[in-house]
Amino acid sequence: MPKALFLDRDGTLIVDKVYLADPEGVELLPGTAAALRRARDLGYLLFLFTNQSGIGRGMHTLDDARQVNARVEIPPPVFAGVCIAPEAPGQPVRYRKPSPRFILEMIARHQLDPAHCHMVGDSAADIQAALNAGIHPVVVRTGRVDPDTLPEVARHGVPVFASLAAFVATLA
């Protein structure tokens, strides 16, 4: 069965600039492009899974988020699927992490083996989305939150890596 990485965007792939709506503001974190290529070359399907509450808050549009995502994509296109969760806190949740809905849909659609799937992110919501979907959570230190302050890391024995590149270097 195929294997996959579900990847948070802000603080995992790019510098987290909080409510980023301008594609000119995209800054890939060091090693991200090479890590995405390596994971793809190892046979992993890659999925971008990003909460964008600025849409639900009326701060920017879904099209703005799509344009930012287009700047994250590296040639040839690496993402097998993209989920932009536009809900703001307090709004009815369909895809907003920690909802596992997108992950579960992709597992079913692509016949993925959950035992060989990881959600890589920098927040408690990323960890919980992975756990809710029955896949492996991974935390990176490139976000705004220090993983050592997340109780979920210790409670669930979540591995912590310096960056996406450091995590991908461990994959076979």
Short mmCIF file of C-alpha atoms in Angstrom, two decimals:
data_model
loop_
_atom_site.label_atom_id
_atom_site.label_comp_id
_atom_site.label_asym_id
_atom_site.label_seq_id
_atom_site.Cartn_x
_atom_site.Cartn_y
_atom_site.Cartn_z
CA MET A 1 0.00 0.00 0.00
CA PRO A 2 1.18 3.54 -0.67
CA LYS A 3 2.67 5.69 2.08
CA ALA A 4 2.17 9.40 2.65
CA LEU A 5 3.18 12.55 4.45
CA PHE A 6 0.52 15.06 5.43
CA LEU A 7 2.24 18.42 5.82
CA ASP A 8 1.22 21.52 7.68
CA ARG A 9 2.18 24.71 5.81
CA ASP A 10 2.98 27.62 8.15
CA GLY A 11 5.89 26.85 10.45
CA THR A 12 6.53 23.49 8.79
CA LEU A 13 7.18 24.23 5.11
CA ILE A 14 7.35 28.02 5.19
CA VAL A 15 8.13 30.72 7.74
CA ASP A 16 4.94 31.35 9.74
CA LYS A 17 3.97 34.96 9.06
CA VAL A 18 0.47 34.75 10.62
CA TYR A 19 -2.45 35.23 8.21
CA LEU A 20 -0.18 35.26 5.18
CA ALA A 21 -2.25 36.34 2.17
CA ASP A 22 0.44 37.69 -0.17
CA PRO A 23 2.35 35.07 -2.17
CA GLU A 24 5.35 37.43 -2.23
CA GLY A 25 5.70 36.80 1.50
CA VAL A 26 6.33 33.07 1.11
CA GLU A 27 9.72 31.99 2.47
CA LEU A 28 10.44 28.27 2.26
CA LEU A 29 12.20 27.05 5.36
CA PRO A 30 15.78 25.88 4.73
CA GLY A 31 15.93 22.38 3.25
CA THR A 32 12.20 22.19 2.50
CA ALA A 33 12.41 21.85 -1.28
CA ALA A 34 15.06 19.13 -1.07
CA ALA A 35 13.10 17.32 1.65
CA LEU A 36 9.92 17.33 -0.44
CA ARG A 37 11.81 15.97 -3.45
CA ARG A 38 13.50 13.28 -1.33
CA ALA A 39 10.22 12.15 0.24
CA ARG A 40 8.60 11.98 -3.19
CA ASP A 41 11.59 10.04 -4.56
CA LEU A 42 11.21 7.58 -1.67
CA GLY A 43 7.65 6.89 -2.84
CA TYR A 44 5.70 9.03 -0.40
CA LEU A 45 2.58 10.80 -1.59
CA LEU A 46 2.61 14.35 -0.24
CA PHE A 47 -0.46 16.22 0.94
CA LEU A 48 -0.63 19.85 2.06
CA PHE A 49 -3.04 20.28 5.00
CA THR A 50 -3.34 23.83 6.30
CA ASN A 51 -5.67 25.66 8.66
CA GLN A 52 -6.31 29.15 7.32
CA SER A 53 -8.67 30.81 9.78
CA GLY A 54 -7.93 34.20 8.23
CA ILE A 55 -10.42 33.21 5.52
CA GLY A 56 -13.17 32.52 8.06
CA ARG A 57 -12.30 35.73 9.86
CA GLY A 58 -12.67 37.73 6.62
CA MET A 59 -9.00 38.76 6.56
CA HIS A 60 -8.27 37.21 3.16
CA THR A 61 -9.85 34.90 0.60
CA LEU A 62 -9.60 31.27 -0.41
CA ASP A 63 -8.01 32.47 -3.66
CA ASP A 64 -5.34 34.32 -1.64
CA ALA A 65 -4.54 31.07 0.20
CA ARG A 66 -4.37 29.17 -3.09
CA GLN A 67 -1.91 31.73 -4.48
CA VAL A 68 0.27 31.40 -1.38
CA ASN A 69 0.14 27.60 -1.73
CA ALA A 70 1.18 27.89 -5.38
CA ARG A 71 4.40 29.55 -4.19
CA VAL A 72 5.03 26.62 -1.84
CA GLU A 73 4.71 24.07 -4.67
CA ILE A 74 8.02 23.05 -6.22
CA PRO A 75 8.36 21.73 -9.78
CA PRO A 76 7.31 19.23 -10.83
CA PRO A 77 4.20 19.52 -8.64
CA VAL A 78 4.76 17.48 -5.51
CA PHE A 79 1.39 17.60 -3.75
CA ALA A 80 -1.06 14.80 -4.49
CA GLY A 81 -3.74 16.79 -2.68
CA VAL A 82 -4.28 20.05 -0.84
CA CYS A 83 -6.71 20.92 1.92
CA ILE A 84 -7.21 24.52 2.95
CA ALA A 85 -9.40 24.55 6.06
CA PRO A 86 -11.01 28.01 6.04
CA GLU A 87 -12.89 27.75 9.32
CA ALA A 88 -12.15 30.18 12.12
CA PRO A 89 -12.37 29.06 15.75
CA GLY A 90 -16.02 28.95 16.77
CA GLN A 91 -17.29 28.23 13.26
CA PRO A 92 -18.68 24.79 12.37
CA VAL A 93 -15.73 22.50 11.64
CA ARG A 94 -15.43 20.42 8.49
CA TYR A 95 -11.69 20.25 7.85
CA ARG A 96 -10.03 22.46 10.47
CA LYS A 97 -7.38 20.50 12.33
CA PRO A 98 -7.62 18.62 14.64
CA SER A 99 -10.37 17.19 12.41
CA PRO A 100 -9.03 14.07 10.68
CA ARG A 101 -11.50 14.38 7.80
CA PHE A 102 -9.00 15.33 5.05
CA ILE A 103 -6.51 12.68 6.15
CA LEU A 104 -9.18 9.98 6.26
CA GLU A 105 -10.51 11.01 2.83
CA MET A 106 -7.03 10.79 1.31
CA ILE A 107 -6.32 7.44 2.98
CA ALA A 108 -9.49 6.05 1.41
CA ARG A 109 -9.04 7.71 -2.00
CA HIS A 110 -5.41 6.68 -2.42
CA GLN A 111 -5.64 3.38 -0.53
CA LEU A 112 -2.91 4.49 1.86
CA ASP A 113 -1.59 2.35 4.68
CA PRO A 114 -2.10 4.40 7.89
CA ALA A 115 0.85 2.58 9.46
CA HIS A 116 3.04 4.28 6.82
CA CYS A 117 1.51 7.75 7.03
CA HIS A 118 2.72 10.74 9.05
CA MET A 119 1.30 14.16 9.82
CA VAL A 120 4.18 16.62 10.11
CA GLY A 121 3.47 19.92 11.81
CA ASP A 122 4.30 22.34 14.55
CA SER A 123 1.17 22.49 16.71
CA ALA A 124 -1.09 20.57 19.05
CA ALA A 125 -3.79 20.61 16.33
CA ASP A 126 -1.40 18.86 13.92
CA ILE A 127 -0.61 16.19 16.50
CA GLN A 128 -4.26 15.64 17.34
CA ALA A 129 -5.30 15.44 13.67
CA ALA A 130 -2.76 12.64 13.20
CA LEU A 131 -3.94 10.79 16.31
CA ASN A 132 -7.59 11.25 15.35
CA ALA A 133 -6.84 9.74 11.92
CA GLY A 134 -4.78 6.87 13.31
CA ILE A 135 -1.51 7.95 11.68
CA HIS A 136 1.88 8.93 13.12
CA PRO A 137 2.31 12.50 14.39
CA VAL A 138 5.67 14.24 13.93
CA VAL A 139 6.56 17.69 15.27
CA VAL A 140 9.15 20.09 13.89
CA ARG A 141 10.89 22.92 15.74
CA THR A 142 10.53 25.44 12.89
CA GLY A 143 7.19 26.91 13.99
CA ARG A 144 6.23 29.58 16.47
CA VAL A 145 5.52 27.10 19.28
CA ASP A 146 8.28 25.30 21.17
CA PRO A 147 7.33 21.59 20.95
CA ASP A 148 8.61 21.10 24.50
CA THR A 149 5.63 23.18 25.71
CA LEU A 150 3.06 20.93 24.02
CA PRO A 151 1.73 18.38 26.52
CA GLU A 152 0.70 16.12 23.61
CA VAL A 153 4.36 15.55 22.72
CA ALA A 154 5.16 13.89 26.04
CA ARG A 155 1.75 12.29 26.50
CA HIS A 156 1.88 10.49 23.15
CA GLY A 157 5.65 10.13 22.72
CA VAL A 158 5.60 12.27 19.58
CA PRO A 159 8.99 12.45 17.88
CA VAL A 160 10.38 15.97 17.51
CA PHE A 161 12.79 16.99 14.74
CA ALA A 162 14.69 20.20 14.07
CA SER A 163 12.98 20.56 10.68
CA LEU A 164 11.10 18.77 7.93
CA ALA A 165 14.46 18.05 6.31
CA ALA A 166 15.74 16.38 9.49
CA PHE A 167 12.62 14.18 9.66
CA VAL A 168 12.71 13.22 5.98
CA ALA A 169 16.39 12.27 6.34
CA THR A 170 15.22 9.41 8.62
CA LEU A 171 12.77 7.96 6.08
CA ALA A 172 13.50 4.91 3.99
#
